[in-house]
Coordinates of C-alpha atoms in Angstrom, one line a residue:
X1 CA 49.7 45.0 -4.6
X2 CA 48.4 41.9 -6.2
X3 CA 45.6 40.3 -8.0
X4 CA 44.7 36.9 -6.7
X5 CA 42.2 34.8 -8.7
X6 CA 39.2 33.9 -6.5
X7 CA 35.4 33.8 -6.2
X8 CA 34.5 36.7 -3.9
X9 CA 33.5 35.7 -0.4
X10 CA 30.7 38.2 -0.5
X11 CA 29.3 36.5 -3.6
X12 CA 29.2 33.1 -1.9
X13 CA 27.0 34.7 0.8
X14 CA 24.8 36.4 -1.8
X15 CA 24.2 33.0 -3.5
X16 CA 23.0 31.6 -0.2
X17 CA 20.7 34.7 0.3
X18 CA 19.3 34.4 -3.3
X19 CA 20.9 37.7 -4.5
X20 CA 22.3 36.5 -7.8
X21 CA 20.3 35.5 -10.8
X22 CA 22.2 34.1 -13.8
X23 CA 19.1 33.4 -16.0
X24 CA 19.8 34.2 -19.7
X25 CA 16.5 36.1 -19.9
X26 CA 15.5 38.4 -17.1
X27 CA 18.6 37.7 -15.0
X28 CA 20.9 40.1 -13.3
X29 CA 23.3 42.4 -15.2
X30 CA 26.9 41.4 -14.8
X31 CA 29.9 43.5 -15.9
X32 CA 33.6 43.0 -16.3
X33 CA 36.2 45.6 -15.5
X34 CA 39.9 45.5 -16.2
X35 CA 42.7 46.2 -13.7
X36 CA 46.5 46.9 -13.8
X37 CA 49.1 45.2 -11.7
X38 CA 48.8 48.0 -9.2
X39 CA 45.3 46.8 -8.1
X40 CA 44.7 44.7 -5.0
X41 CA 41.9 42.3 -5.7
X42 CA 41.2 39.0 -4.0
X43 CA 38.5 36.9 -2.3
X44 CA 38.0 39.7 0.2
X45 CA 37.0 42.2 -2.5
X46 CA 33.4 43.1 -2.0
X47 CA 32.5 45.4 -4.9
X48 CA 33.7 47.1 -8.0
X49 CA 36.4 49.7 -7.4
X50 CA 38.2 52.2 -9.6
X51 CA 41.4 51.7 -7.6
X52 CA 43.9 50.2 -10.0
X53 CA 41.4 50.1 -12.9
X54 CA 42.9 50.6 -16.4
X55 CA 42.4 54.1 -17.9
X56 CA 39.6 54.9 -20.4
X57 CA 40.7 54.1 -23.9
X58 CA 38.9 53.3 -27.1
X59 CA 35.6 51.5 -26.2
X60 CA 36.9 50.8 -22.6
X61 CA 35.4 53.1 -20.1
X62 CA 35.5 53.0 -16.3
X63 CA 33.4 50.1 -15.0
X64 CA 34.2 48.0 -18.1
X65 CA 31.3 46.6 -20.1
X66 CA 28.2 44.4 -19.7
X67 CA 28.6 40.7 -20.1
X68 CA 26.2 39.1 -22.4
X69 CA 25.2 35.6 -23.4
X70 CA 25.0 34.3 -19.9
X71 CA 24.0 30.7 -19.6
X72 CA 23.7 28.1 -16.9
X73 CA 23.7 24.3 -16.9
X74 CA 24.2 21.4 -14.5
X75 CA 25.8 18.1 -15.2
X76 CA 27.3 15.4 -13.0
X77 CA 26.4 17.4 -9.9
X78 CA 28.3 20.5 -11.1
X79 CA 26.5 23.8 -11.8
X80 CA 28.2 26.1 -14.3
X81 CA 27.8 29.6 -15.7
X82 CA 29.1 31.0 -19.0
X83 CA 29.3 34.4 -20.7
X84 CA 30.0 35.4 -24.3
X85 CA 33.5 36.6 -24.9
X86 CA 33.9 40.4 -24.4
X87 CA 36.0 42.7 -26.6
X88 CA 37.2 46.3 -26.2
X89 CA 38.2 47.9 -29.5
X90 CA 40.5 50.7 -30.4
X91 CA 42.3 50.4 -27.1
X92 CA 45.8 50.9 -25.9
X93 CA 46.0 49.3 -22.4
X94 CA 47.8 46.9 -20.2
X95 CA 45.7 44.7 -17.9
X96 CA 46.8 42.2 -15.3
X97 CA 43.4 41.0 -14.3
X98 CA 39.7 41.6 -14.2
X99 CA 36.6 41.6 -11.9
X100 CA 33.2 40.3 -12.8
X101 CA 30.6 42.1 -10.8
X102 CA 26.8 42.2 -10.4
X103 CA 25.2 45.6 -11.0
X104 CA 21.7 44.2 -10.0
X105 CA 22.7 42.9 -6.6
X106 CA 21.3 44.4 -3.3
X107 CA 24.9 45.2 -2.7
X108 CA 25.9 47.9 -5.1
X109 CA 28.2 46.5 -7.9
X110 CA 28.9 43.4 -5.8
X111 CA 32.1 41.5 -6.7
X112 CA 31.5 38.0 -8.1
X113 CA 34.9 36.8 -9.3
X114 CA 38.5 38.1 -9.5
X115 CA 40.5 37.0 -12.6
X116 CA 44.3 36.9 -12.6
X117 CA 45.7 36.8 -16.2
X118 CA 49.0 35.4 -14.8
X119 CA 50.9 38.2 -16.5
X120 CA 50.3 41.7 -18.0
X121 CA 48.3 41.5 -21.2
X122 CA 48.6 44.4 -23.7
X123 CA 46.8 45.8 -26.7
X124 CA 48.1 48.8 -28.6
X125 CA 45.7 50.6 -30.9
X126 CA 43.8 47.3 -31.2
X127 CA 41.3 44.9 -29.7
X128 CA 41.5 43.5 -26.2
X129 CA 39.4 40.3 -25.8
X130 CA 38.4 38.4 -22.7
X131 CA 37.9 34.9 -23.9
X132 CA 35.9 32.8 -21.5
X133 CA 36.8 29.1 -21.0
X134 CA 34.7 26.3 -22.4
X135 CA 31.2 25.9 -21.1
X136 CA 32.0 22.5 -19.4
X137 CA 31.9 21.2 -15.9
X138 CA 35.7 21.1 -15.9
X139 CA 36.4 24.6 -17.3
X140 CA 33.5 27.0 -17.0
X141 CA 34.3 30.4 -15.5
X142 CA 32.0 29.8 -12.5
X143 CA 31.5 26.2 -11.2
X144 CA 29.8 25.0 -8.1
X145 CA 30.2 21.4 -7.0
X146 CA 29.9 19.6 -3.8

């Protein structure tokens, strides 16, 4: 079992088919779910799954939570996407990674990106925060260049 950071292959196809809208107003609804080290997630993952997902605790419930503050930009030929940081409070959990998925896609809960935290991350009766990287062409969570 392993989590391998990747953009989902199915998401790449959805982009070409016009099935992903990252507009800050009126765009698709994206969510983020947390996973333990027992999950198997990689570029071949097609949709949200409960297999290997962390257990419900505090404000974390199966399926994770909606990502907000989505924003897009383009500079120097690189298109980028950003989200606001996401926190789960009152939780006791250990997560190895996460999945961003699209609840508005023609494919139900279509996988967008798999995130590998590099090691287990733990919160005990506290807050677990997903902090997204800087909204720049070199660091944004989703970048398309060519």
